[in-house]
Amino acid sequence: MELLMKKIFAFFAIFLTFLAVGSKVSADDDFDVSAEHAIAVEATTGKVLYEKDATTPDGIASMTKILTVYLVYKAIDEGKISWDTKVSISDYAYNLTANSDASNVPMEAREYTVEQLVNAAMVASANSAAIALAEQIGGTESKFVDMMKAQLEAWSITDATIVNASGLNNSYLGDNIYPGSSSTDENMMSARDVAIIAQHLITEYPDILKITSQTTADFDGTTMNTYNYMLEGMPYERSGVDGLKTGTTELAGASFVATSTENGMRIISVVMNADGWEDDEYARFEATNDLLDYVKSNYEMVTLVKAGKSYQ
């Protein structure tokens, strides 16, 4: 039996079934992460170890892609597509690659596998890759957005605004915006919502970490570089970090959903709109590092009773 402790807090591993993010462990210290919104969660139990204004919806930018990619994995799991499925790149997705303000990869071949596009979306944050995947699975991006909304509802996430599969502001998408949305709309969720999605992604489809732990990857002869500067070998590396996704827009600021192993625990952290991000490209990583330090210093998993043994 295992114990997750913050001085006096404990739970028994015999009851460690999958729980939704929601139970908060009380903390009485003065730690304040340098971000507008934040949360830290122990992934196997869903226990909230830290939160700061974590239930207020705000821009999530490219952190959107963890939901998009979750639905890709789900479609593969259901046999609707495979990693080798060839995806045709629509004019809409292709033309967006010409916009240097939107993260992307070259798509001159106009046809790529699902595996290539998932790597592009998660490593290089390629917006056109996310759109192409959405069109492949949903038929159109708008229909895929409906699928995203349905999945959130199934997880009891009711406060999110979803208007596209990439996380871009709608102003980038021209005439391709979701029906009923405006040309300036953008995806919005709370930090807690993002943590719930990340929890489902890494627990149901842990192979995603083989993708998100890459610092570089090949895309049809083009080398893609990660935006996750906390991976090994990157400027703000931290041992144990193997994902997950950055996000940046004017609305969202610089945000980051990370996952890391700390004291033997699988931790999910979310920081949104990191303080000072306009002048410091590492601000979100500094905030995440501080948050993970807080978790590591205050919590640990210990064995009380081995599986199959009685507790007396």
PDB file of C-alpha atoms in Angstrom:
ATOM      1  CA  MET A   1       0.000   0.000   0.000  1.00  0.00           C
ATOM      2  CA  GLU A   2       1.329   3.427  -0.920  1.00  0.00           C
ATOM      3  CA  LEU A   3       1.083   6.766   0.776  1.00  0.00           C
ATOM      4  CA  LEU A   4       1.171  10.193  -0.854  1.00  0.00           C
ATOM      5  CA  MET A   5       2.219  12.600   1.855  1.00  0.00           C
ATOM      6  CA  LYS A   6       2.353  16.281   2.530  1.00  0.00           C
ATOM      7  CA  LYS A   7       3.289  16.014   6.184  1.00  0.00           C
ATOM      8  CA  ILE A   8      -0.045  14.616   7.409  1.00  0.00           C
ATOM      9  CA  PHE A   9      -1.907  13.698   4.199  1.00  0.00           C
ATOM     10  CA  ALA A  10      -2.175  10.026   3.235  1.00  0.00           C
ATOM     11  CA  PHE A  11      -4.213   7.607   1.145  1.00  0.00           C
ATOM     12  CA  PHE A  12      -4.068   3.846   0.702  1.00  0.00           C
ATOM     13  CA  ALA A  13      -2.901   2.333  -2.576  1.00  0.00           C
ATOM     14  CA  ILE A  14      -5.525  -0.388  -2.365  1.00  0.00           C
ATOM     15  CA  PHE A  15      -7.949   2.366  -3.384  1.00  0.00           C
ATOM     16  CA  LEU A  16      -5.746   3.781  -6.144  1.00  0.00           C
ATOM     17  CA  THR A  17      -8.306   3.521  -8.917  1.00  0.00           C
ATOM     18  CA  PHE A  18      -8.351   6.171 -11.632  1.00  0.00           C
ATOM     19  CA  LEU A  19      -9.908   9.351 -10.255  1.00  0.00           C
ATOM     20  CA  ALA A  20     -10.846  12.546 -12.046  1.00  0.00           C
ATOM     21  CA  VAL A  21      -8.801  15.621 -11.265  1.00  0.00           C
ATOM     22  CA  GLY A  22     -10.612  17.429  -8.533  1.00  0.00           C
ATOM     23  CA  SER A  23      -9.549  16.497  -5.006  1.00  0.00           C
ATOM     24  CA  LYS A  24      -7.253  19.126  -3.568  1.00  0.00           C
ATOM     25  CA  VAL A  25      -4.709  18.434  -0.863  1.00  0.00           C
ATOM     26  CA  SER A  26      -4.547  21.347   1.550  1.00  0.00           C
ATOM     27  CA  ALA A  27      -1.327  23.309   1.771  1.00  0.00           C
ATOM     28  CA  ASP A  28      -0.559  26.060   4.222  1.00  0.00           C
ATOM     29  CA  ASP A  29       2.722  27.420   2.925  1.00  0.00           C
ATOM     30  CA  ASP A  30       3.375  30.669   1.090  1.00  0.00           C
ATOM     31  CA  PHE A  31       4.526  29.323  -2.274  1.00  0.00           C
ATOM     32  CA  ASP A  32       3.158  31.394  -5.170  1.00  0.00           C
ATOM     33  CA  VAL A  33       3.994  30.299  -8.701  1.00  0.00           C
ATOM     34  CA  SER A  34       4.882  33.072 -11.162  1.00  0.00           C
ATOM     35  CA  ALA A  35       1.913  32.622 -13.481  1.00  0.00           C
ATOM     36  CA  GLU A  36      -1.675  33.810 -13.661  1.00  0.00           C
ATOM     37  CA  HIS A  37      -3.090  30.282 -13.444  1.00  0.00           C
ATOM     38  CA  ALA A  38      -1.443  27.043 -12.354  1.00  0.00           C
ATOM     39  CA  ILE A  39      -2.049  23.544 -11.091  1.00  0.00           C
ATOM     40  CA  ALA A  40      -0.015  20.467 -10.158  1.00  0.00           C
ATOM     41  CA  VAL A  41      -1.611  17.015 -10.117  1.00  0.00           C
ATOM     42  CA  GLU A  42      -0.434  13.510  -9.234  1.00  0.00           C
ATOM     43  CA  ALA A  43      -1.411  11.706 -12.416  1.00  0.00           C
ATOM     44  CA  THR A  44      -2.311   8.239 -11.150  1.00  0.00           C
ATOM     45  CA  THR A  45      -4.752   9.497  -8.502  1.00  0.00           C
ATOM     46  CA  GLY A  46      -5.812  12.890  -9.801  1.00  0.00           C
ATOM     47  CA  LYS A  47      -4.918  14.508  -6.484  1.00  0.00           C
ATOM     48  CA  VAL A  48      -4.368  18.247  -6.781  1.00  0.00           C
ATOM     49  CA  LEU A  49      -1.130  19.154  -5.010  1.00  0.00           C
ATOM     50  CA  TYR A  50      -1.127  22.851  -5.842  1.00  0.00           C
ATOM     51  CA  GLU A  51      -3.448  25.255  -7.570  1.00  0.00           C
ATOM     52  CA  LYS A  52      -3.627  28.971  -8.276  1.00  0.00           C
ATOM     53  CA  ASP A  53      -6.780  30.360  -9.873  1.00  0.00           C
ATOM     54  CA  ALA A  54      -6.979  26.984 -11.591  1.00  0.00           C
ATOM     55  CA  THR A  55     -10.690  27.032 -12.443  1.00  0.00           C
ATOM     56  CA  THR A  56     -10.862  30.304 -14.392  1.00  0.00           C
ATOM     57  CA  PRO A  57     -10.959  29.749 -18.185  1.00  0.00           C
ATOM     58  CA  ASP A  58      -8.276  31.566 -20.165  1.00  0.00           C
ATOM     59  CA  GLY A  59      -6.482  31.176 -23.485  1.00  0.00           C
ATOM     60  CA  ILE A  60      -4.698  27.859 -23.960  1.00  0.00           C
ATOM     61  CA  ALA A  61      -3.128  28.370 -27.407  1.00  0.00           C
ATOM     62  CA  SER A  62      -1.272  25.263 -28.657  1.00  0.00           C
ATOM     63  CA  MET A  63      -1.907  23.312 -25.473  1.00  0.00           C
ATOM     64  CA  THR A  64      -5.097  22.610 -27.449  1.00  0.00           C
ATOM     65  CA  LYS A  65      -3.108  20.016 -29.373  1.00  0.00           C
ATOM     66  CA  ILE A  66      -3.106  17.561 -26.456  1.00  0.00           C
ATOM     67  CA  LEU A  67      -6.870  17.210 -26.948  1.00  0.00           C
ATOM     68  CA  THR A  68      -6.516  16.992 -30.729  1.00  0.00           C
ATOM     69  CA  VAL A  69      -3.890  14.276 -30.401  1.00  0.00           C
ATOM     70  CA  TYR A  70      -5.919  12.441 -27.747  1.00  0.00           C
ATOM     71  CA  LEU A  71      -8.703  12.091 -30.323  1.00  0.00           C
ATOM     72  CA  VAL A  72      -6.163  10.853 -32.886  1.00  0.00           C
ATOM     73  CA  TYR A  73      -5.043   8.116 -30.490  1.00  0.00           C
ATOM     74  CA  LYS A  74      -8.677   7.300 -29.773  1.00  0.00           C
ATOM     75  CA  ALA A  75      -9.429   6.967 -33.506  1.00  0.00           C
ATOM     76  CA  ILE A  76      -6.434   4.646 -33.889  1.00  0.00           C
ATOM     77  CA  ASP A  77      -7.556   2.652 -30.857  1.00  0.00           C
ATOM     78  CA  GLU A  78     -11.013   2.259 -32.415  1.00  0.00           C
ATOM     79  CA  GLY A  79      -9.537   1.083 -35.728  1.00  0.00           C
ATOM     80  CA  LYS A  80     -10.773   4.087 -37.703  1.00  0.00           C
ATOM     81  CA  ILE A  81      -7.262   5.071 -38.798  1.00  0.00           C
ATOM     82  CA  SER A  82      -3.736   3.750 -38.296  1.00  0.00           C
ATOM     83  CA  TRP A  83      -0.334   5.339 -37.824  1.00  0.00           C
ATOM     84  CA  ASP A  84       0.354   4.585 -41.486  1.00  0.00           C
ATOM     85  CA  THR A  85      -2.857   6.145 -42.809  1.00  0.00           C
ATOM     86  CA  LYS A  86      -2.018   8.674 -45.517  1.00  0.00           C
ATOM     87  CA  VAL A  87      -3.527  12.101 -44.914  1.00  0.00           C
ATOM     88  CA  SER A  88      -4.050  14.521 -47.792  1.00  0.00           C
ATOM     89  CA  ILE A  89      -3.232  18.135 -46.967  1.00  0.00           C
ATOM     90  CA  SER A  90      -6.096  20.451 -47.891  1.00  0.00           C
ATOM     91  CA  ASP A  91      -5.524  23.870 -49.423  1.00  0.00           C
ATOM     92  CA  TYR A  92      -6.628  25.375 -46.109  1.00  0.00           C
ATOM     93  CA  ALA A  93      -3.962  23.527 -44.123  1.00  0.00           C
ATOM     94  CA  TYR A  94      -1.317  23.961 -46.811  1.00  0.00           C
ATOM     95  CA  ASN A  95      -1.839  27.700 -47.258  1.00  0.00           C
ATOM     96  CA  LEU A  96      -1.435  28.258 -43.520  1.00  0.00           C
ATOM     97  CA  THR A  97       2.153  27.001 -43.759  1.00  0.00           C
ATOM     98  CA  ALA A  98       3.013  30.208 -45.611  1.00  0.00           C
ATOM     99  CA  ASN A  99       2.196  32.287 -42.514  1.00  0.00           C
ATOM    100  CA  SER A 100       5.496  32.717 -40.684  1.00  0.00           C
ATOM    101  CA  ASP A 101       3.702  33.863 -37.521  1.00  0.00           C
ATOM    102  CA  ALA A 102       2.102  30.435 -37.061  1.00  0.00           C
ATOM    103  CA  SER A 103       4.278  27.468 -36.048  1.00  0.00           C
ATOM    104  CA  ASN A 104       4.467  24.979 -38.889  1.00  0.00           C
ATOM    105  CA  VAL A 105       6.488  22.592 -41.021  1.00  0.00           C
ATOM    106  CA  PRO A 106       6.804  22.552 -44.832  1.00  0.00           C
ATOM    107  CA  MET A 107       4.089  20.471 -46.472  1.00  0.00           C
ATOM    108  CA  GLU A 108       5.094  20.478 -50.118  1.00  0.00           C
ATOM    109  CA  ALA A 109       4.379  16.760 -50.574  1.00  0.00           C
ATOM    110  CA  ARG A 110       0.705  17.375 -49.711  1.00  0.00           C
ATOM    111  CA  GLU A 111       0.361  13.863 -48.238  1.00  0.00           C
ATOM    112  CA  TYR A 112       1.778  12.542 -44.975  1.00  0.00           C
ATOM    113  CA  THR A 113       1.122   9.712 -42.540  1.00  0.00           C
ATOM    114  CA  VAL A 114      -0.781  10.132 -39.304  1.00  0.00           C
ATOM    115  CA  GLU A 115       2.452   9.349 -37.459  1.00  0.00           C
ATOM    116  CA  GLN A 116       4.323  12.140 -39.242  1.00  0.00           C
ATOM    117  CA  LEU A 117       1.569  14.640 -38.503  1.00  0.00           C
ATOM    118  CA  VAL A 118       1.275  13.720 -34.816  1.00  0.00           C
ATOM    119  CA  ASN A 119       5.027  14.160 -34.435  1.00  0.00           C
ATOM    120  CA  ALA A 120       4.827  17.514 -36.214  1.00  0.00           C
ATOM    121  CA  ALA A 121       1.941  18.699 -34.043  1.00  0.00           C
ATOM    122  CA  MET A 122       3.527  17.682 -30.744  1.00  0.00           C
ATOM    123  CA  VAL A 123       7.225  18.351 -31.367  1.00  0.00           C
ATOM    124  CA  ALA A 124       7.143  21.385 -33.664  1.00  0.00           C
ATOM    125  CA  SER A 125       3.635  22.547 -32.672  1.00  0.00           C
ATOM    126  CA  ALA A 126       2.730  22.483 -36.368  1.00  0.00           C
ATOM    127  CA  ASN A 127      -0.709  24.036 -36.706  1.00  0.00           C
ATOM    128  CA  SER A 128      -1.347  22.720 -40.207  1.00  0.00           C
ATOM    129  CA  ALA A 129      -0.568  19.207 -38.977  1.00  0.00           C
ATOM    130  CA  ALA A 130      -3.256  19.555 -36.306  1.00  0.00           C
ATOM    131  CA  ILE A 131      -5.730  20.834 -38.891  1.00  0.00           C
ATOM    132  CA  ALA A 132      -4.928  17.992 -41.305  1.00  0.00           C
ATOM    133  CA  LEU A 133      -5.453  15.417 -38.567  1.00  0.00           C
ATOM    134  CA  ALA A 134      -8.738  17.062 -37.615  1.00  0.00           C
ATOM    135  CA  GLU A 135      -9.935  16.979 -41.217  1.00  0.00           C
ATOM    136  CA  GLN A 136      -8.907  13.335 -41.593  1.00  0.00           C
ATOM    137  CA  ILE A 137     -10.820  12.225 -38.505  1.00  0.00           C
ATOM    138  CA  GLY A 138     -13.772  14.600 -38.565  1.00  0.00           C
ATOM    139  CA  GLY A 139     -14.177  15.157 -42.289  1.00  0.00           C
ATOM    140  CA  THR A 140     -13.882  18.884 -41.640  1.00  0.00           C
ATOM    141  CA  GLU A 141     -12.198  20.804 -38.850  1.00  0.00           C
ATOM    142  CA  SER A 142     -15.585  22.116 -37.716  1.00  0.00           C
ATOM    143  CA  LYS A 143     -16.942  18.586 -37.313  1.00  0.00           C
ATOM    144  CA  PHE A 144     -13.778  17.653 -35.449  1.00  0.00           C
ATOM    145  CA  VAL A 145     -14.336  20.610 -33.107  1.00  0.00           C
ATOM    146  CA  ASP A 146     -17.740  19.097 -32.359  1.00  0.00           C
ATOM    147  CA  MET A 147     -15.927  15.876 -31.454  1.00  0.00           C
ATOM    148  CA  MET A 148     -13.569  17.821 -29.190  1.00  0.00           C
ATOM    149  CA  LYS A 149     -16.527  19.396 -27.426  1.00  0.00           C
ATOM    150  CA  ALA A 150     -18.240  16.037 -27.020  1.00  0.00           C
ATOM    151  CA  GLN A 151     -15.099  14.542 -25.492  1.00  0.00           C
ATOM    152  CA  LEU A 152     -14.804  17.409 -23.026  1.00  0.00           C
ATOM    153  CA  GLU A 153     -18.437  16.957 -22.054  1.00  0.00           C
ATOM    154  CA  ALA A 154     -17.793  13.249 -21.463  1.00  0.00           C
ATOM    155  CA  TRP A 155     -15.087  14.301 -19.011  1.00  0.00           C
ATOM    156  CA  SER A 156     -17.488  16.764 -17.348  1.00  0.00           C
ATOM    157  CA  ILE A 157     -15.549  19.774 -18.642  1.00  0.00           C
ATOM    158  CA  THR A 158     -18.270  22.346 -19.222  1.00  0.00           C
ATOM    159  CA  ASP A 159     -16.488  25.702 -19.025  1.00  0.00           C
ATOM    160  CA  ALA A 160     -14.262  25.399 -22.114  1.00  0.00           C
ATOM    161  CA  THR A 161     -14.513  27.345 -25.372  1.00  0.00           C
ATOM    162  CA  ILE A 162     -13.255  25.380 -28.386  1.00  0.00           C
ATOM    163  CA  VAL A 163     -13.270  26.896 -31.872  1.00  0.00           C
ATOM    164  CA  ASN A 164     -10.453  25.048 -33.680  1.00  0.00           C
ATOM    165  CA  ALA A 165      -8.095  22.080 -33.500  1.00  0.00           C
ATOM    166  CA  SER A 166      -4.807  23.977 -33.471  1.00  0.00           C
ATOM    167  CA  GLY A 167      -5.135  26.597 -30.744  1.00  0.00           C
ATOM    168  CA  LEU A 168      -4.521  29.503 -33.094  1.00  0.00           C
ATOM    169  CA  ASN A 169      -6.510  32.682 -32.811  1.00  0.00           C
ATOM    170  CA  ASN A 170      -9.303  32.540 -35.387  1.00  0.00           C
ATOM    171  CA  SER A 171      -7.798  35.579 -37.110  1.00  0.00           C
ATOM    172  CA  TYR A 172      -5.286  33.199 -38.742  1.00  0.00           C
ATOM    173  CA  LEU A 173      -7.936  30.944 -40.228  1.00  0.00           C
ATOM    174  CA  GLY A 174      -9.699  33.196 -42.726  1.00  0.00           C
ATOM    175  CA  ASP A 175     -13.023  31.796 -43.892  1.00  0.00           C
ATOM    176  CA  ASN A 176     -12.403  28.466 -42.176  1.00  0.00           C
ATOM    177  CA  ILE A 177     -13.547  29.425 -38.692  1.00  0.00           C
ATOM    178  CA  TYR A 178     -16.008  27.359 -36.686  1.00  0.00           C
ATOM    179  CA  PRO A 179     -19.663  28.276 -37.358  1.00  0.00           C
ATOM    180  CA  GLY A 180     -20.920  30.812 -34.862  1.00  0.00           C
ATOM    181  CA  SER A 181     -17.458  31.871 -33.716  1.00  0.00           C
ATOM    182  CA  SER A 182     -15.908  35.256 -34.429  1.00  0.00           C
ATOM    183  CA  SER A 183     -12.741  36.144 -36.324  1.00  0.00           C
ATOM    184  CA  THR A 184     -10.981  36.914 -33.017  1.00  0.00           C
ATOM    185  CA  ASP A 185     -12.147  33.951 -30.937  1.00  0.00           C
ATOM    186  CA  GLU A 186      -9.645  31.576 -29.395  1.00  0.00           C
ATOM    187  CA  ASN A 187      -9.748  28.336 -27.433  1.00  0.00           C
ATOM    188  CA  MET A 188     -10.142  28.812 -23.691  1.00  0.00           C
ATOM    189  CA  MET A 189     -10.002  26.437 -20.723  1.00  0.00           C
ATOM    190  CA  SER A 190      -8.990  26.476 -17.095  1.00  0.00           C
ATOM    191  CA  ALA A 191      -5.680  25.078 -15.871  1.00  0.00           C
ATOM    192  CA  ARG A 192      -7.655  22.291 -14.224  1.00  0.00           C
ATOM    193  CA  ASP A 193      -9.312  21.445 -17.555  1.00  0.00           C
ATOM    194  CA  VAL A 194      -5.918  21.201 -19.252  1.00  0.00           C
ATOM    195  CA  ALA A 195      -4.672  18.927 -16.467  1.00  0.00           C
ATOM    196  CA  ILE A 196      -7.673  16.626 -16.906  1.00  0.00           C
ATOM    197  CA  ILE A 197      -6.954  16.266 -20.629  1.00  0.00           C
ATOM    198  CA  ALA A 198      -3.259  15.658 -19.986  1.00  0.00           C
ATOM    199  CA  GLN A 199      -4.125  13.053 -17.362  1.00  0.00           C
ATOM    200  CA  HIS A 200      -6.309  11.147 -19.815  1.00  0.00           C
ATOM    201  CA  LEU A 201      -3.727  11.403 -22.593  1.00  0.00           C
ATOM    202  CA  ILE A 202      -0.718  10.117 -20.672  1.00  0.00           C
ATOM    203  CA  THR A 203      -2.559   7.432 -18.695  1.00  0.00           C
ATOM    204  CA  GLU A 204      -4.635   6.038 -21.569  1.00  0.00           C
ATOM    205  CA  TYR A 205      -1.978   6.489 -24.251  1.00  0.00           C
ATOM    206  CA  PRO A 206       1.414   6.570 -22.481  1.00  0.00           C
ATOM    207  CA  ASP A 207       3.253   6.058 -25.781  1.00  0.00           C
ATOM    208  CA  ILE A 208       2.667   9.768 -26.404  1.00  0.00           C
ATOM    209  CA  LEU A 209       5.652  10.362 -24.117  1.00  0.00           C
ATOM    210  CA  LYS A 210       7.930   8.694 -26.673  1.00  0.00           C
ATOM    211  CA  ILE A 211       6.952  11.535 -29.001  1.00  0.00           C
ATOM    212  CA  THR A 212       6.920  14.423 -26.541  1.00  0.00           C
ATOM    213  CA  SER A 213      10.305  13.486 -25.065  1.00  0.00           C
ATOM    214  CA  GLN A 214      12.022  14.100 -28.411  1.00  0.00           C
ATOM    215  CA  THR A 215      14.093  17.257 -28.726  1.00  0.00           C
ATOM    216  CA  THR A 216      14.266  16.829 -32.495  1.00  0.00           C
ATOM    217  CA  ALA A 217      12.385  14.745 -35.034  1.00  0.00           C
ATOM    218  CA  ASP A 218      12.420  14.296 -38.792  1.00  0.00           C
ATOM    219  CA  PHE A 219       9.535  15.458 -40.944  1.00  0.00           C
ATOM    220  CA  ASP A 220      10.040  14.306 -44.518  1.00  0.00           C
ATOM    221  CA  GLY A 221      13.670  15.429 -44.493  1.00  0.00           C
ATOM    222  CA  THR A 222      13.117  18.540 -42.377  1.00  0.00           C
ATOM    223  CA  THR A 223      14.496  18.550 -38.831  1.00  0.00           C
ATOM    224  CA  MET A 224      11.887  19.683 -36.318  1.00  0.00           C
ATOM    225  CA  ASN A 225      12.969  21.180 -32.997  1.00  0.00           C
ATOM    226  CA  THR A 226      10.979  21.029 -29.796  1.00  0.00           C
ATOM    227  CA  TYR A 227       9.615  24.095 -28.003  1.00  0.00           C
ATOM    228  CA  ASN A 228       9.853  22.250 -24.684  1.00  0.00           C
ATOM    229  CA  TYR A 229      13.040  23.688 -23.228  1.00  0.00           C
ATOM    230  CA  MET A 230      12.828  21.478 -20.134  1.00  0.00           C
ATOM    231  CA  LEU A 231      13.724  18.266 -21.961  1.00  0.00           C
ATOM    232  CA  GLU A 232      17.174  16.753 -21.529  1.00  0.00           C
ATOM    233  CA  GLY A 233      19.778  18.694 -23.498  1.00  0.00           C
ATOM    234  CA  MET A 234      17.613  21.798 -23.816  1.00  0.00           C
ATOM    235  CA  PRO A 235      18.404  25.216 -22.264  1.00  0.00           C
ATOM    236  CA  TYR A 236      16.187  24.730 -19.188  1.00  0.00           C
ATOM    237  CA  GLU A 237      16.425  20.968 -18.838  1.00  0.00           C
ATOM    238  CA  ARG A 238      15.065  19.201 -15.774  1.00  0.00           C
ATOM    239  CA  SER A 239      15.596  15.533 -15.041  1.00  0.00           C
ATOM    240  CA  GLY A 240      12.337  13.601 -15.254  1.00  0.00           C
ATOM    241  CA  VAL A 241      10.515  15.879 -17.703  1.00  0.00           C
ATOM    242  CA  ASP A 242       9.281  14.008 -20.790  1.00  0.00           C
ATOM    243  CA  GLY A 243       6.420  16.185 -22.044  1.00  0.00           C
ATOM    244  CA  LEU A 244       4.099  17.701 -22.821  1.00  0.00           C
ATOM    245  CA  LYS A 245       3.052  20.857 -24.755  1.00  0.00           C
ATOM    246  CA  THR A 246       3.725  24.581 -24.854  1.00  0.00           C
ATOM    247  CA  GLY A 247       1.282  27.241 -25.989  1.00  0.00           C
ATOM    248  CA  THR A 248       1.727  30.906 -26.877  1.00  0.00           C
ATOM    249  CA  THR A 249      -0.646  33.607 -28.091  1.00  0.00           C
ATOM    250  CA  GLU A 250      -1.328  37.169 -26.999  1.00  0.00           C
ATOM    251  CA  LEU A 251      -4.391  35.952 -25.101  1.00  0.00           C
ATOM    252  CA  ALA A 252      -2.764  32.895 -23.538  1.00  0.00           C
ATOM    253  CA  GLY A 253       0.618  34.460 -22.916  1.00  0.00           C
ATOM    254  CA  ALA A 254       3.342  31.843 -22.540  1.00  0.00           C
ATOM    255  CA  SER A 255       1.820  28.659 -21.152  1.00  0.00           C
ATOM    256  CA  PHE A 256       3.018  25.099 -20.626  1.00  0.00           C
ATOM    257  CA  VAL A 257       1.513  21.777 -19.613  1.00  0.00           C
ATOM    258  CA  ALA A 258       4.362  19.573 -18.423  1.00  0.00           C
ATOM    259  CA  THR A 259       4.698  16.068 -17.098  1.00  0.00           C
ATOM    260  CA  SER A 260       7.569  14.834 -15.007  1.00  0.00           C
ATOM    261  CA  THR A 261       8.573  12.112 -12.591  1.00  0.00           C
ATOM    262  CA  GLU A 262       9.243  13.599  -9.148  1.00  0.00           C
ATOM    263  CA  ASN A 263       9.997  11.441  -6.085  1.00  0.00           C
ATOM    264  CA  GLY A 264       8.643   8.445  -7.976  1.00  0.00           C
ATOM    265  CA  MET A 265       5.365  10.222  -8.751  1.00  0.00           C
ATOM    266  CA  ARG A 266       4.042  11.051 -12.210  1.00  0.00           C
ATOM    267  CA  ILE A 267       3.223  14.756 -11.970  1.00  0.00           C
ATOM    268  CA  ILE A 268       1.233  16.903 -14.385  1.00  0.00           C
ATOM    269  CA  SER A 269       1.763  20.644 -14.067  1.00  0.00           C
ATOM    270  CA  VAL A 270       0.107  23.508 -15.899  1.00  0.00           C
ATOM    271  CA  VAL A 271       1.204  27.141 -15.901  1.00  0.00           C
ATOM    272  CA  MET A 272      -0.781  29.678 -17.901  1.00  0.00           C
ATOM    273  CA  ASN A 273       0.320  33.210 -18.763  1.00  0.00           C
ATOM    274  CA  ALA A 274       3.678  33.065 -17.004  1.00  0.00           C
ATOM    275  CA  ASP A 275       4.776  36.323 -15.399  1.00  0.00           C
ATOM    276  CA  GLY A 276       7.144  38.388 -17.560  1.00  0.00           C
ATOM    277  CA  TRP A 277       6.874  36.133 -20.608  1.00  0.00           C
ATOM    278  CA  GLU A 278       7.067  39.072 -23.028  1.00  0.00           C
ATOM    279  CA  ASP A 279      10.673  39.753 -21.974  1.00  0.00           C
ATOM    280  CA  ASP A 280      11.812  36.302 -20.866  1.00  0.00           C
ATOM    281  CA  GLU A 281      11.459  33.358 -23.242  1.00  0.00           C
ATOM    282  CA  TYR A 282      12.129  30.989 -20.349  1.00  0.00           C
ATOM    283  CA  ALA A 283       9.455  32.443 -18.019  1.00  0.00           C
ATOM    284  CA  ARG A 284       7.040  29.511 -18.357  1.00  0.00           C
ATOM    285  CA  PHE A 285       9.833  27.016 -17.783  1.00  0.00           C
ATOM    286  CA  GLU A 286      11.123  28.896 -14.740  1.00  0.00           C
ATOM    287  CA  ALA A 287       7.594  28.906 -13.305  1.00  0.00           C
ATOM    288  CA  THR A 288       7.175  25.206 -14.078  1.00  0.00           C
ATOM    289  CA  ASN A 289      10.535  24.388 -12.525  1.00  0.00           C
ATOM    290  CA  ASP A 290       9.568  26.248  -9.341  1.00  0.00           C
ATOM    291  CA  LEU A 291       6.233  24.427  -9.233  1.00  0.00           C
ATOM    292  CA  LEU A 292       7.861  21.027  -9.671  1.00  0.00           C
ATOM    293  CA  ASP A 293      10.433  21.928  -6.999  1.00  0.00           C
ATOM    294  CA  TYR A 294       7.536  22.719  -4.672  1.00  0.00           C
ATOM    295  CA  VAL A 295       5.933  19.348  -5.366  1.00  0.00           C
ATOM    296  CA  LYS A 296       9.207  17.479  -4.977  1.00  0.00           C
ATOM    297  CA  SER A 297       9.963  19.196  -1.673  1.00  0.00           C
ATOM    298  CA  ASN A 298       6.540  18.634  -0.153  1.00  0.00           C
ATOM    299  CA  TYR A 299       5.202  15.301  -1.428  1.00  0.00           C
ATOM    300  CA  GLU A 300       6.366  11.745  -1.720  1.00  0.00           C
ATOM    301  CA  MET A 301       4.874   8.305  -2.323  1.00  0.00           C
ATOM    302  CA  VAL A 302       5.737   5.714   0.319  1.00  0.00           C
ATOM    303  CA  THR A 303       4.726   2.082   0.724  1.00  0.00           C
ATOM    304  CA  LEU A 304       2.568   1.320   3.773  1.00  0.00           C
ATOM    305  CA  VAL A 305       1.440  -2.192   2.919  1.00  0.00           C
ATOM    306  CA  LYS A 306       2.507  -4.361   0.011  1.00  0.00           C
ATOM    307  CA  ALA A 307      -0.157  -5.453  -2.459  1.00  0.00           C
ATOM    308  CA  GLY A 308      -2.060  -8.465  -1.145  1.00  0.00           C
ATOM    309  CA  LYS A 309      -1.068  -7.801   2.458  1.00  0.00           C
ATOM    310  CA  SER A 310      -3.499  -6.664   5.141  1.00  0.00           C
ATOM    311  CA  TYR A 311      -3.238  -3.345   6.941  1.00  0.00           C
ATOM    312  CA  GLN A 312      -3.544  -3.448  10.711  1.00  0.00           C
TER     313      GLN A 312
END
